[in-house]
Structure formats: C-alpha cells, structure tokens
Coordinates of C-alpha atoms in Angstrom, one line a residue:
M1 CA 67.1 -145.0 5.9
R2 CA 69.7 -143.2 3.9
T3 CA 68.5 -141.0 1.0
Q4 CA 70.3 -142.1 -2.2
K5 CA 72.7 -139.5 -3.4
I6 CA 72.1 -138.2 -6.9
K7 CA 75.1 -138.8 -9.2
Y8 CA 75.9 -136.0 -11.5
T9 CA 77.6 -136.9 -14.8
S10 CA 79.7 -134.5 -16.9
E11 CA 76.7 -134.0 -19.1
D12 CA 74.6 -133.0 -16.1
R13 CA 77.2 -130.5 -15.0
L14 CA 77.3 -129.0 -18.6
I15 CA 73.5 -128.7 -18.5
F16 CA 73.7 -127.1 -15.1
I17 CA 76.2 -124.5 -16.3
L18 CA 74.1 -123.7 -19.4
I19 CA 70.9 -123.3 -17.3
I20 CA 72.8 -121.0 -14.9
I21 CA 73.9 -118.8 -17.9
M22 CA 70.4 -118.7 -19.4
F23 CA 68.9 -118.0 -16.0
L24 CA 71.3 -115.1 -15.3
A25 CA 70.6 -113.7 -18.7
L26 CA 66.8 -113.8 -18.1
F27 CA 67.2 -112.5 -14.5
T28 CA 69.2 -109.5 -15.9
A29 CA 66.6 -108.9 -18.6
I30 CA 63.5 -109.2 -16.4
V31 CA 64.0 -109.0 -12.7
L32 CA 66.8 -106.3 -12.5
P33 CA 64.9 -103.7 -14.7
L34 CA 61.7 -104.3 -12.6
F35 CA 63.7 -103.7 -9.4
E36 CA 64.9 -100.4 -10.8
L37 CA 61.3 -99.6 -11.7
L38 CA 60.3 -100.3 -8.1
L39 CA 63.2 -98.1 -6.8
K40 CA 62.1 -95.2 -9.1
S41 CA 58.6 -95.4 -7.8
I42 CA 59.6 -94.7 -4.2
Q43 CA 61.9 -91.7 -5.2
D44 CA 61.1 -88.2 -6.2
K45 CA 62.3 -86.4 -9.3
N46 CA 65.7 -85.8 -7.8
G47 CA 66.2 -89.4 -6.7
V48 CA 65.4 -88.8 -3.0
F49 CA 63.6 -91.6 -1.1
V50 CA 60.0 -90.6 -0.5
G51 CA 58.4 -94.0 0.3
C52 CA 54.8 -94.3 -0.7
A53 CA 54.4 -90.6 -1.5
N54 CA 54.1 -91.1 -5.2
F55 CA 51.4 -93.7 -4.8
L56 CA 49.5 -91.5 -2.4
N57 CA 49.8 -88.7 -4.9
F58 CA 48.5 -91.0 -7.6
F59 CA 45.4 -92.0 -5.7
T60 CA 44.6 -88.5 -4.4
T61 CA 45.2 -86.5 -7.6
E62 CA 42.0 -86.0 -9.6
N63 CA 43.6 -86.5 -13.1
T64 CA 45.3 -89.8 -12.3
K65 CA 42.3 -91.0 -10.4
Q66 CA 40.1 -90.2 -13.4
A67 CA 42.6 -92.0 -15.7
L68 CA 42.4 -95.1 -13.6
F69 CA 38.6 -95.0 -13.5
N70 CA 38.5 -94.4 -17.3
T71 CA 40.8 -97.4 -17.9
I72 CA 38.7 -99.7 -15.8
N73 CA 35.5 -98.4 -17.4
V74 CA 36.8 -98.9 -21.0
S75 CA 38.2 -102.4 -20.1
I76 CA 35.0 -103.6 -18.6
F77 CA 32.9 -102.6 -21.6
T78 CA 35.5 -103.9 -24.0
T79 CA 35.6 -107.3 -22.1
V80 CA 31.8 -107.7 -22.1
I81 CA 31.4 -106.9 -25.8
S82 CA 34.4 -108.8 -27.0
V83 CA 33.6 -112.0 -25.0
V84 CA 30.0 -112.0 -26.1
L85 CA 30.9 -111.5 -29.8
G86 CA 33.8 -113.9 -29.5
F87 CA 31.7 -116.6 -28.0
L88 CA 29.0 -116.3 -30.7
Y89 CA 31.6 -116.3 -33.5
S90 CA 33.5 -119.3 -32.0
Y91 CA 30.2 -121.2 -31.5
G92 CA 29.4 -120.6 -35.2
L93 CA 32.8 -121.9 -36.2
T94 CA 32.9 -125.0 -33.9
R95 CA 29.4 -126.0 -33.1
R96 CA 27.3 -125.0 -36.2
D97 CA 27.4 -126.3 -39.8
I98 CA 27.9 -123.0 -41.5
K99 CA 29.5 -122.2 -44.9
F100 CA 32.8 -120.4 -45.6
K101 CA 34.3 -121.4 -42.2
A102 CA 37.8 -121.1 -43.7
I103 CA 37.1 -117.5 -44.8
F104 CA 35.7 -116.6 -41.4
R105 CA 38.8 -118.0 -39.7
L106 CA 41.1 -115.9 -42.0
I107 CA 39.2 -112.7 -41.4
Y108 CA 39.0 -112.8 -37.6
M109 CA 42.8 -113.2 -37.5
L110 CA 43.4 -109.9 -39.5
P111 CA 43.7 -107.7 -36.4
L112 CA 46.6 -109.7 -35.1
F113 CA 48.7 -108.7 -38.1
A114 CA 48.2 -104.9 -37.7
P115 CA 49.2 -102.4 -35.1
T116 CA 46.4 -101.4 -32.8
M117 CA 46.6 -97.8 -34.1
M118 CA 45.4 -99.1 -37.5
H119 CA 42.0 -100.0 -35.9
G120 CA 41.7 -96.5 -34.6
I121 CA 42.7 -95.0 -38.0
G122 CA 40.0 -97.2 -39.7
L123 CA 37.4 -95.9 -37.3
I124 CA 38.5 -92.3 -38.0
Y125 CA 37.9 -92.9 -41.8
L126 CA 34.5 -94.5 -41.0
F127 CA 33.2 -92.3 -38.1
G128 CA 35.5 -89.3 -37.9
N129 CA 34.4 -85.8 -38.8
K130 CA 35.0 -86.5 -42.5
G131 CA 34.4 -90.2 -42.3
V132 CA 32.5 -92.3 -44.9
I133 CA 29.7 -93.2 -42.5
T134 CA 29.6 -89.9 -40.7
T135 CA 29.0 -87.9 -43.8
G136 CA 27.2 -90.6 -45.7
F137 CA 29.0 -92.3 -48.6
F138 CA 30.5 -89.2 -50.2
G139 CA 27.8 -87.2 -48.4
T140 CA 24.7 -88.8 -49.9
I141 CA 23.8 -92.1 -48.2
L142 CA 22.8 -92.8 -44.6
P143 CA 24.9 -90.3 -42.6
L144 CA 25.6 -91.6 -39.0
Q145 CA 27.1 -89.6 -36.1
I146 CA 28.8 -91.1 -33.1
E147 CA 31.2 -89.5 -30.5
L148 CA 34.2 -91.3 -31.8
Y149 CA 37.0 -89.4 -29.9
G150 CA 36.6 -90.7 -26.4
P151 CA 35.4 -93.9 -24.7
I152 CA 33.2 -95.1 -27.6
G153 CA 36.1 -95.0 -30.1
I154 CA 38.5 -96.6 -27.6
I155 CA 36.0 -99.4 -26.8
I156 CA 35.3 -100.2 -30.5
A157 CA 39.1 -100.2 -31.3
E158 CA 39.8 -102.4 -28.3
V159 CA 37.1 -104.9 -29.2
I160 CA 38.6 -105.3 -32.6
Y161 CA 42.0 -105.8 -30.9
T162 CA 40.9 -108.3 -28.3
F163 CA 38.4 -110.2 -30.4
P164 CA 40.9 -112.6 -32.1
Q165 CA 42.4 -113.6 -28.8
V166 CA 38.9 -114.4 -27.4
V167 CA 37.9 -116.4 -30.4
M168 CA 41.1 -118.5 -30.3
I169 CA 40.5 -119.3 -26.6
M170 CA 36.8 -120.0 -27.0
S171 CA 37.2 -122.1 -30.1
V172 CA 39.5 -124.4 -28.2
S173 CA 37.1 -124.7 -25.3
L174 CA 34.1 -125.3 -27.6
M175 CA 35.9 -128.0 -29.6
F176 CA 36.0 -130.3 -26.5
G177 CA 32.3 -131.0 -25.9
D178 CA 31.3 -134.3 -24.3
K179 CA 28.5 -135.9 -26.4
R180 CA 27.3 -138.0 -23.5
L181 CA 26.1 -134.9 -21.6
Y182 CA 24.1 -133.7 -24.6
D183 CA 22.6 -137.2 -25.1
A184 CA 21.6 -137.3 -21.5
A185 CA 20.0 -133.9 -21.6
E186 CA 18.1 -134.9 -24.8
S187 CA 16.8 -138.1 -23.2
L188 CA 15.6 -136.1 -20.2
G189 CA 13.6 -133.9 -22.5
S190 CA 15.6 -130.8 -21.9
S191 CA 15.0 -127.9 -24.3
K192 CA 17.8 -126.5 -26.4
I193 CA 18.0 -123.3 -24.4
R194 CA 18.1 -125.2 -21.1
T195 CA 20.7 -127.5 -22.5
F196 CA 22.8 -124.5 -23.5
F197 CA 22.7 -123.0 -19.9
T198 CA 23.1 -126.3 -18.0
V199 CA 25.5 -128.2 -20.3
T200 CA 27.3 -125.9 -22.8
L201 CA 28.1 -122.9 -20.6
P202 CA 29.4 -125.0 -17.6
S203 CA 31.6 -127.1 -20.0
V204 CA 33.3 -123.9 -21.3
K205 CA 33.4 -121.9 -18.1
Y206 CA 37.2 -122.0 -17.8
G207 CA 37.5 -120.9 -21.4
L208 CA 35.1 -118.0 -20.7
L209 CA 37.0 -117.0 -17.6
S210 CA 40.3 -117.1 -19.5
S211 CA 38.7 -115.0 -22.3
I212 CA 37.5 -112.4 -19.8
I213 CA 40.9 -112.2 -18.2
V214 CA 42.8 -111.9 -21.5
A215 CA 40.3 -109.3 -22.9
F216 CA 40.4 -107.2 -19.7
T217 CA 44.2 -107.2 -19.4
L218 CA 44.9 -106.4 -23.1
S219 CA 42.5 -103.5 -23.1
F220 CA 43.7 -102.3 -19.7
T221 CA 47.3 -102.1 -20.8
D222 CA 46.9 -101.1 -24.5
F223 CA 48.5 -97.9 -25.7
G224 CA 47.8 -97.7 -29.5
A225 CA 44.1 -97.4 -29.7
P226 CA 43.6 -94.8 -26.9
K227 CA 46.4 -92.7 -28.4
V228 CA 44.6 -92.5 -31.8
V229 CA 41.0 -92.2 -30.8
G230 CA 41.1 -91.4 -27.1
G231 CA 40.8 -87.6 -27.6
M232 CA 40.7 -85.9 -24.2
Y233 CA 39.6 -89.2 -22.5
N234 CA 42.7 -90.0 -20.5
V235 CA 43.7 -93.6 -19.7
L236 CA 46.6 -95.0 -17.7
A237 CA 48.7 -96.3 -20.7
V238 CA 48.6 -92.9 -22.4
D239 CA 49.1 -91.1 -19.0
I240 CA 52.4 -93.0 -18.6
Y241 CA 53.5 -91.8 -22.0
K242 CA 52.6 -88.2 -21.1
Q243 CA 54.4 -88.4 -17.8
V244 CA 57.6 -89.8 -19.2
I245 CA 57.8 -88.3 -22.7
G246 CA 55.8 -85.1 -22.2
Q247 CA 56.7 -84.1 -18.6
Q248 CA 59.9 -86.1 -18.0
N249 CA 58.3 -87.1 -14.7
F250 CA 60.0 -90.5 -14.4
S251 CA 59.0 -91.2 -10.8
M252 CA 55.3 -90.8 -11.6
G253 CA 55.7 -92.8 -14.8
A254 CA 57.2 -95.6 -12.7
T255 CA 54.4 -95.3 -10.2
I256 CA 51.7 -95.5 -12.9
S257 CA 53.5 -98.5 -14.5
L258 CA 53.3 -100.4 -11.2
V259 CA 49.6 -99.6 -10.9
L260 CA 49.2 -100.9 -14.5
L261 CA 51.1 -104.0 -13.5
F262 CA 48.8 -105.0 -10.6
P263 CA 45.8 -106.1 -12.7
A264 CA 48.1 -107.9 -15.1
I265 CA 49.7 -109.9 -12.3
A266 CA 46.3 -110.7 -10.7
S267 CA 45.0 -111.8 -14.0
F268 CA 48.1 -114.0 -14.6
I269 CA 47.7 -115.8 -11.3
V270 CA 44.0 -116.4 -11.8
D271 CA 44.6 -117.6 -15.4
R272 CA 47.3 -120.0 -14.2
I273 CA 44.8 -121.5 -11.7
I274 CA 42.1 -121.7 -14.4
Q275 CA 44.5 -123.5 -16.8
K276 CA 45.4 -126.1 -14.1
R277 CA 41.7 -126.8 -13.3
Q278 CA 40.7 -126.9 -17.0
S279 CA 43.2 -129.6 -17.7
L280 CA 41.6 -131.8 -15.1
T281 CA 38.1 -131.6 -16.8
I282 CA 39.2 -133.4 -20.0
T283 CA 38.8 -137.1 -19.5
S284 CA 39.6 -140.1 -21.7
K285 CA 35.9 -141.3 -21.5
A286 CA 34.5 -138.2 -23.1
K287 CA 32.9 -138.7 -26.6
P288 CA 33.5 -136.2 -29.3
L289 CA 30.6 -134.0 -30.1
T290 CA 29.0 -134.3 -33.5
I291 CA 27.6 -131.2 -35.3
K292 CA 23.8 -131.5 -36.0
S293 CA 22.6 -129.3 -38.9
S294 CA 19.6 -127.0 -38.4
L295 CA 18.7 -124.6 -41.2
V296 CA 17.3 -122.0 -38.9
V297 CA 20.1 -122.0 -36.2
D298 CA 22.8 -122.4 -38.8
S299 CA 21.4 -119.5 -40.8
I300 CA 21.3 -117.3 -37.7
F301 CA 25.0 -118.0 -36.8
F302 CA 26.0 -117.6 -40.5
I303 CA 24.4 -114.1 -40.4
I304 CA 26.1 -113.3 -37.0
N305 CA 29.5 -114.4 -38.2
S306 CA 29.0 -112.5 -41.5
I307 CA 28.2 -109.3 -39.7
I308 CA 31.2 -109.6 -37.3
A309 CA 33.6 -110.6 -40.1
G310 CA 32.2 -107.9 -42.4
A311 CA 32.8 -105.3 -39.7
I312 CA 36.5 -106.4 -39.3
L313 CA 36.9 -106.5 -43.0
I314 CA 35.4 -103.0 -43.5
V315 CA 37.8 -101.4 -40.9
N316 CA 40.8 -103.0 -42.7
L317 CA 39.5 -102.2 -46.2
I318 CA 38.8 -98.5 -45.4
V319 CA 42.4 -98.1 -44.2
L320 CA 43.6 -99.7 -47.4
Y321 CA 41.4 -97.5 -49.5
A322 CA 42.4 -94.3 -47.6
S323 CA 46.1 -95.1 -48.1
F324 CA 45.6 -94.8 -51.9
V325 CA 43.3 -91.7 -51.9
K326 CA 45.1 -88.6 -53.1
N327 CA 43.7 -86.1 -50.5
W328 CA 40.9 -87.3 -48.2
P329 CA 38.1 -86.0 -48.2
Y330 CA 38.7 -83.5 -51.0
K331 CA 40.2 -85.5 -53.8
F332 CA 39.4 -89.2 -54.0
T333 CA 41.6 -89.9 -57.0
L334 CA 43.7 -93.0 -56.4
S335 CA 47.4 -92.5 -56.1
L336 CA 50.6 -94.0 -54.5
S337 CA 51.6 -90.6 -53.2
N338 CA 50.9 -91.6 -49.6
Y339 CA 53.4 -94.4 -49.9
N340 CA 56.1 -91.8 -50.6
F341 CA 57.3 -91.4 -47.0
D342 CA 60.1 -88.9 -47.7
G343 CA 60.2 -86.5 -44.7
F344 CA 57.5 -88.4 -42.8
N345 CA 58.9 -89.6 -39.5
G346 CA 61.6 -92.0 -40.6
G347 CA 59.9 -93.1 -43.9
Y348 CA 61.0 -96.3 -45.4
E349 CA 64.0 -96.4 -43.2
A350 CA 61.6 -96.9 -40.2
Y351 CA 59.9 -99.7 -42.1
F352 CA 63.2 -101.5 -42.8
N353 CA 64.4 -100.9 -39.3
S354 CA 61.2 -102.7 -38.1
L355 CA 61.9 -105.6 -40.6
R356 CA 65.5 -105.9 -39.2
M357 CA 64.3 -105.8 -35.6
S358 CA 61.6 -108.4 -36.2
F359 CA 64.0 -110.8 -38.0
Y360 CA 66.6 -110.4 -35.3
T361 CA 63.9 -110.9 -32.6
A362 CA 62.5 -114.0 -34.4
F363 CA 66.0 -115.5 -35.0
F364 CA 67.6 -114.9 -31.6
G365 CA 64.3 -115.2 -29.6
T366 CA 63.6 -118.6 -31.1
I367 CA 67.1 -119.9 -30.4
I368 CA 67.0 -118.6 -26.8
V369 CA 63.5 -119.8 -26.0
F370 CA 63.8 -123.2 -27.5
M371 CA 67.3 -123.9 -26.0
F372 CA 66.2 -122.8 -22.6
A373 CA 63.0 -124.9 -22.7
Y374 CA 65.1 -127.9 -23.8
L375 CA 67.6 -127.4 -21.0
I376 CA 64.9 -127.1 -18.4
E377 CA 63.3 -130.3 -19.8
K378 CA 66.7 -132.0 -19.7
G379 CA 67.7 -130.8 -16.2
Q380 CA 65.5 -133.3 -14.3
K381 CA 68.2 -133.8 -11.6
I382 CA 68.5 -130.0 -10.9
K383 CA 65.0 -129.6 -9.5
F384 CA 65.2 -126.3 -7.7
L385 CA 67.0 -124.5 -10.5
R386 CA 64.7 -126.1 -13.0
S387 CA 61.5 -125.0 -11.3
T388 CA 62.9 -121.5 -10.6
S389 CA 63.9 -121.1 -14.2
Y390 CA 60.4 -122.2 -15.3
M391 CA 58.7 -119.6 -13.0
L392 CA 61.1 -116.9 -14.3
S393 CA 60.1 -117.8 -17.9
L394 CA 56.5 -117.2 -17.1
I395 CA 56.9 -113.7 -15.5
P396 CA 56.9 -111.8 -18.9
L397 CA 53.3 -113.1 -19.4
A398 CA 52.2 -110.7 -16.7
L399 CA 54.3 -107.7 -17.9
P400 CA 52.6 -105.1 -20.1
G401 CA 54.9 -103.8 -22.9
L402 CA 54.8 -100.2 -21.4
V403 CA 56.1 -101.6 -18.1
I404 CA 59.0 -103.4 -19.8
G405 CA 59.8 -100.3 -21.8
I406 CA 59.9 -97.8 -18.9
A407 CA 61.8 -100.4 -16.7
Y408 CA 64.4 -100.7 -19.4
I409 CA 64.9 -96.9 -19.5
F410 CA 65.7 -96.9 -15.8
F411 CA 68.0 -100.0 -15.9
F412 CA 69.9 -99.7 -19.2
N413 CA 70.1 -95.9 -19.3
K414 CA 71.7 -95.7 -15.8
P415 CA 75.4 -95.0 -16.1
E416 CA 76.3 -96.6 -12.7
F417 CA 74.7 -98.4 -9.8
N418 CA 75.1 -97.4 -6.2
I419 CA 75.3 -100.6 -4.0
L420 CA 75.9 -100.2 -0.3
G421 CA 77.5 -96.8 -0.9
F422 CA 79.8 -98.0 -3.6
N423 CA 79.4 -96.9 -7.3
F424 CA 79.7 -99.5 -10.0
Q425 CA 79.7 -98.9 -13.7
N426 CA 76.6 -100.3 -15.5
P427 CA 78.0 -103.0 -17.9
F428 CA 74.8 -102.9 -19.9
H429 CA 74.7 -99.1 -20.5
F430 CA 76.2 -99.4 -24.0
L431 CA 73.0 -101.2 -25.1
Y432 CA 70.8 -98.2 -24.6
G433 CA 69.7 -96.6 -27.9
T434 CA 70.8 -99.5 -30.0
M435 CA 69.0 -102.1 -32.1
A436 CA 70.0 -104.7 -29.5
I437 CA 67.9 -103.2 -26.7
L438 CA 64.8 -103.1 -29.0
V439 CA 65.4 -106.8 -29.8
I440 CA 65.9 -107.7 -26.1
S441 CA 62.7 -105.9 -25.1
N442 CA 60.7 -107.7 -27.8
I443 CA 62.1 -111.1 -26.8
V444 CA 61.2 -110.5 -23.2
H445 CA 57.8 -109.1 -24.1
F446 CA 56.8 -112.2 -26.1
Y447 CA 58.9 -114.7 -24.3
S448 CA 56.4 -116.6 -22.1
V449 CA 54.0 -117.6 -24.9
S450 CA 56.9 -118.8 -27.0
F451 CA 58.4 -120.7 -24.1
M452 CA 55.1 -122.5 -23.3
T453 CA 54.8 -123.4 -27.0
A454 CA 58.4 -124.9 -27.0
T455 CA 57.7 -126.7 -23.7
S456 CA 54.5 -128.3 -25.0
A457 CA 56.3 -129.4 -28.2
L458 CA 59.2 -131.0 -26.2
K459 CA 56.8 -132.8 -23.9
K460 CA 55.1 -134.5 -26.9
L461 CA 58.4 -136.0 -28.2
D462 CA 58.9 -139.7 -27.4
K463 CA 61.5 -140.0 -24.5
E464 CA 62.9 -143.1 -26.3
Y465 CA 65.0 -140.8 -28.5
E466 CA 66.8 -139.4 -25.5
T467 CA 67.1 -142.8 -23.9
V468 CA 68.6 -144.5 -27.0
S469 CA 71.0 -141.6 -27.6
K470 CA 72.2 -141.7 -24.0
S471 CA 72.7 -145.5 -24.1
M472 CA 74.8 -145.1 -27.2
G473 CA 77.0 -142.4 -25.5
V474 CA 75.8 -139.6 -27.9
P475 CA 76.1 -136.1 -26.2
F476 CA 72.8 -134.4 -25.5
Y477 CA 73.7 -131.4 -27.8
K478 CA 74.2 -133.8 -30.8
T479 CA 70.8 -135.3 -30.0
F480 CA 69.3 -131.8 -29.8
F481 CA 70.6 -130.7 -33.2
K482 CA 70.1 -134.0 -35.1
V483 CA 66.8 -135.3 -33.5
T484 CA 65.0 -132.9 -31.2
A485 CA 65.2 -129.8 -33.3
P486 CA 64.2 -131.4 -36.6
L487 CA 61.2 -133.2 -34.9
S488 CA 60.2 -129.9 -33.4
F489 CA 60.4 -128.0 -36.7
N490 CA 56.7 -126.9 -36.7
A491 CA 56.9 -125.5 -33.1
I492 CA 60.2 -123.7 -33.9
T493 CA 58.8 -122.0 -37.0
E494 CA 55.6 -121.2 -35.1
I495 CA 57.6 -119.5 -32.4
A496 CA 59.7 -117.6 -35.0
I497 CA 56.5 -116.3 -36.7
Y498 CA 55.0 -115.3 -33.4
F499 CA 58.1 -113.3 -32.5
F500 CA 58.2 -111.7 -36.0
V501 CA 54.6 -110.7 -36.3
N502 CA 54.3 -109.2 -32.8
S503 CA 57.6 -107.3 -33.2
M504 CA 56.3 -105.7 -36.3
V505 CA 53.1 -104.5 -34.7
T506 CA 54.2 -103.7 -31.2
V507 CA 54.4 -100.1 -29.9
S508 CA 54.1 -100.2 -26.1
A509 CA 57.6 -101.6 -25.2
V510 CA 59.6 -100.0 -27.9
I511 CA 58.1 -96.5 -27.8
F512 CA 60.4 -95.5 -24.9
L513 CA 63.5 -97.2 -26.3
Y514 CA 63.9 -96.3 -29.9
S515 CA 66.5 -93.6 -30.8
S516 CA 66.3 -90.9 -33.5
H517 CA 68.4 -93.0 -35.9
L518 CA 66.4 -96.1 -35.2
K519 CA 62.8 -95.1 -35.9
L520 CA 60.3 -98.0 -36.3
A521 CA 57.3 -98.4 -38.5
S522 CA 54.8 -98.8 -35.7
I523 CA 56.2 -95.7 -34.0
S524 CA 56.0 -93.8 -37.3
V525 CA 52.3 -94.6 -37.4
V526 CA 51.8 -93.0 -34.0
D527 CA 53.9 -89.9 -34.9
M528 CA 52.3 -89.5 -38.4
E529 CA 48.8 -89.7 -36.9
D530 CA 49.8 -87.3 -34.2
A531 CA 51.1 -84.8 -36.8
G532 CA 47.8 -85.0 -38.8
D533 CA 49.4 -87.1 -41.6
T534 CA 46.7 -89.8 -41.2
Q535 CA 46.8 -91.1 -44.7
Q536 CA 50.6 -91.7 -44.5
A537 CA 49.9 -93.4 -41.2
A538 CA 47.3 -95.6 -42.9
A539 CA 49.8 -96.4 -45.7
M540 CA 52.5 -97.5 -43.1
S541 CA 49.9 -99.6 -41.3
I542 CA 49.0 -101.3 -44.5
L543 CA 52.7 -102.1 -45.2
I544 CA 53.0 -103.7 -41.7
L545 CA 49.7 -105.7 -42.3
I546 CA 50.8 -106.9 -45.7
T547 CA 54.3 -107.8 -44.5
N548 CA 52.9 -110.0 -41.7
I549 CA 50.3 -111.6 -44.0
I550 CA 53.1 -112.5 -46.5
I551 CA 55.3 -114.0 -43.7
K552 CA 52.3 -116.0 -42.5
I553 CA 51.6 -117.3 -46.0
I554 CA 55.3 -118.3 -46.4
Y555 CA 55.1 -120.1 -43.0
S556 CA 51.9 -122.0 -44.1
K557 CA 53.5 -123.0 -47.4
I558 CA 56.6 -124.3 -45.6
I559 CA 54.5 -126.3 -43.2
S560 CA 52.3 -127.8 -45.9
R561 CA 55.3 -128.8 -48.0
K562 CA 56.9 -130.5 -45.0
K563 CA 53.7 -132.5 -44.4
E564 CA 53.6 -133.6 -48.0
K565 CA 57.2 -135.0 -47.6

C-alpha cells in the first residue's frame, strides 16, 4: 500500500519557516554556548587542547574535591529538612482543617520574591556575631550561639530557599487523594498511622520524589546563600565564581560548570520520567477526599505551620528592621539612611537597571515563549521539527544559572570562531556587555517552565476555534491574536510575572555578564555584603522583595477583575 502524501498548504509553509527561525534562535542561545563551554573545558589557559586533563585535575585536587563533597553534603541535608518540613506544611494546608490557611499560603511564598542572599543576611542579623538571638534581644534575653558561617548557615538559608518549591509540589500531590482507598482502609480497621504509611505516602510518592529532586538540584547549584553565609566552607557554585572572577581560570571554571551540570541533567531526566508516571495514576474513577476535622490533629498541624511560617516571617522581618536601623548593633535609632545608596555599588541606578531588565525579560520572554509554544502546537504536520523544538525548549530546565552565565562569556565574548582552520567573525559579539545579553540569559534561564505553562494553556483550548477559523479561511495569525491570545490571557500574564519576579532576584546567570555601567540590584546586594555594607544590602534586598510583592498584587487584581467581567 502507498503511504498518503502529506499536503502542505501556504499556511503550513509559513508555520514551518517561523518554527525554523525560532528553533535557530533557541539553538544559538542554548546549544552553541554550551558547545563553547565544553570546548573550554578540554583546553588549558592558553587554549591548547588537553583532553580530560582538567577533569582529572578537578577530581585529584584536594580543594575541588572538598568543594564537591561539601556541596553534596549541604544538598543532602537541605533536601531532607526541606522535604520533611514542606510535607508537614503542605499536609496542614491540604488535608487538615486549620485556620488562617490563606495567611499560611502567603507567608510560605515570601522566599520566592527575594534574592537568596537576603535569607543569608537575615540569618546574620539573627545568629551572627552581633545578631539578635546570638546576643539575646539587645543582650538581655535568651542568648543562643550557633556556628552560622559554614555548613549550618548554608543549610538553613537553602532550606528557606527550597521550601516554597517543595510546598508547591507537595500541595498539588496531596490535593489528589482518592477517598475510596481511605474508606477501604477504615473498613478494614486500619489505624491512622498505618493508613498514613500504606495509603497516603504511596499516593504521593511521585510528588515526594519530585520534591527531593527539585530541593537537591536547587541547593546543589545555588550561589547566593553560600556566598553570604558560607565563610570558609567552599562549595562548587562559589568555587566557579572564584575560578572565573578571582583567578581568571576560565578552563577550570568551565570544568566545574560541567560537573555542576551533571546532577542537574540527571535530576531533569528522572523528573521527566516521574511526571509521565504520575499522570498515569490519576483516574476518572477516583473520588475527591473530604477533610475530616479532629481537634487534636488539627491543633498539632496548626502549631507546626505556625512555627514554620513564623520562622520565615522572622527572617524577612529582621532584614526589614535592620534596613531601617541607623547603625547596627550600636545605634538602633530608625532611619532611612541605609536607603541612600549614593556610592554603594551602583545605588538606585542598579535597582532601576534591574527593573528595566525584568520588564524587558517579561515582555520579550512572554512573546517568544508563547509564540513558539503556539507554533509547535500548530505544526502538527511537521512532526520531526516539532518534537525537536519541544525537546530544545526543555533543555534550560536542566541548566543552572551559573552554567548559562559562564557559557555566555565563552560564546558571546569570543571575537571570532575558528572552524576547520578558517576564522569567522562572531556576529553576536556586539551583544556582550549590553542589556540585551542580560535579558537573553534570563529568558533562557527561565524559559522551560514558562514554555510548559504556555503549552498546558494551549492544550486546554477547544480545538473548535481553530477548526472554524480554518473553514472560514481566516489566517492562523489572525486567530492567534483575536482568539487564542485573549483566551490565554491568564497564562500569558502568569508567564510574564514569572519572568519578571525571577529576573529581579536572580544572581547566578547575570553575575558573569553584567558590565560596570549595567550594575544590577541583586549583584549590588552581593557586593555590598562583600564590602561589609550589610545594612545597605538588606535595604536593597527589601526593595527587590517589595517590588515583586507589588507586581504580584497588581497581577492578582488584574486576574480578579477579569474574572468579575
């Protein structure tokens, strides 16, 4: 039998051309920089090919071996603590009848709106040498000493950083309980504890695994918290910074970046497998779980959630308080002097640069992501290119920000490429040191989550809109602007907010790419804290936090008004 030939219309050809353009843009922004990173890792400082010598050097040098061990150690402890606390907190929110759930939901989200350095700064003001808890409240009540600068400080800061991600994942998993299983366990006389271990935990196992993977990967690749409270306890993310910025050893920086990349890629692959299996466990026959009140159990979870939420709130409030103190710990008079950033690492110019960068990232990132997702959904006849483009769109999910940043140095800062003995001018070299490269790095860094959000939103739309438009001879781009985009308004605004908030707080990708005339607020926090201007760093962190909260409130108002209409 003959296979029927696929007929391509002029519209299909246009979609094909647009997908090719988008694919090449992503390929240039993702794959080519990573290839340059790989090339750099097999060269010495002078650009001479050395094969695996850099990797052998990494695994045989005591300092780098210790940094790897320290990173794994911190990540394991962070993951265990974060997942346990996140599970308890999520269980209280979803499975127990406790009061003030809305407040608990707002508080656990706070760490998402602040740079990770802020958590470290908060810990310094609580447990540092002159901290509130270390010396007792103004030196009188309950002094408590902990070894903050080292693994303990990093772990506490990383737990605060990873906790919201774990709660979000676990809350979704715990929402989808099957009442039939609990009824069966009750009819068989199973105790509450036994039901928990035989029904509850198995039903959320994929959510638990995803939480473990996310918490481990985030803490393994984070730069901000170890930079502030790490002290002499070296980890890989900080070691990359030292190799590249401090020692100008780009080859070793590239090597460590690839080592940092391996766990992220492994986690990404495992998480993709988990997500596929998890989707198969949700059946149409499942009955929604009803919450049964129990004064004792509800009170226990209310106390647990209150303690966790209180700890998060205290870390944020102490930074807010310190930002207004005249001269900590000598003069506790409240003042706005710390918000006068004149002469402090970019000052308000850095803040406004971050605002511009975040708005550009949100605007262009949302357009690029949503259009590409739409074209991939439309390009049903172009199967190979469609699937390749989809896979390319997921690659950034496995890329730590530091890896993107250092890869961009090698690719965009290279004046020319040598291909088969011929030198070619780098057409993208002009982007280096500009606002454009900061925006591109942020779009790539946060691309995958936004892409999956757009794809999910597009899949939910009724296909009839497209069918009717096609039958009436309406071009697909008109349908996109008049039907698809308006119906996907919530997803589009959610993507824009995601890009904006993350661009405001990010450090890892942009710390290698900013120029002296383009200082950023998050970078200023690092530099201020490095220079001992901790109160100014606290003030800048609070500005970032308040900005993101305001943007989030505006987003919520827009969505609620749209629902009312």
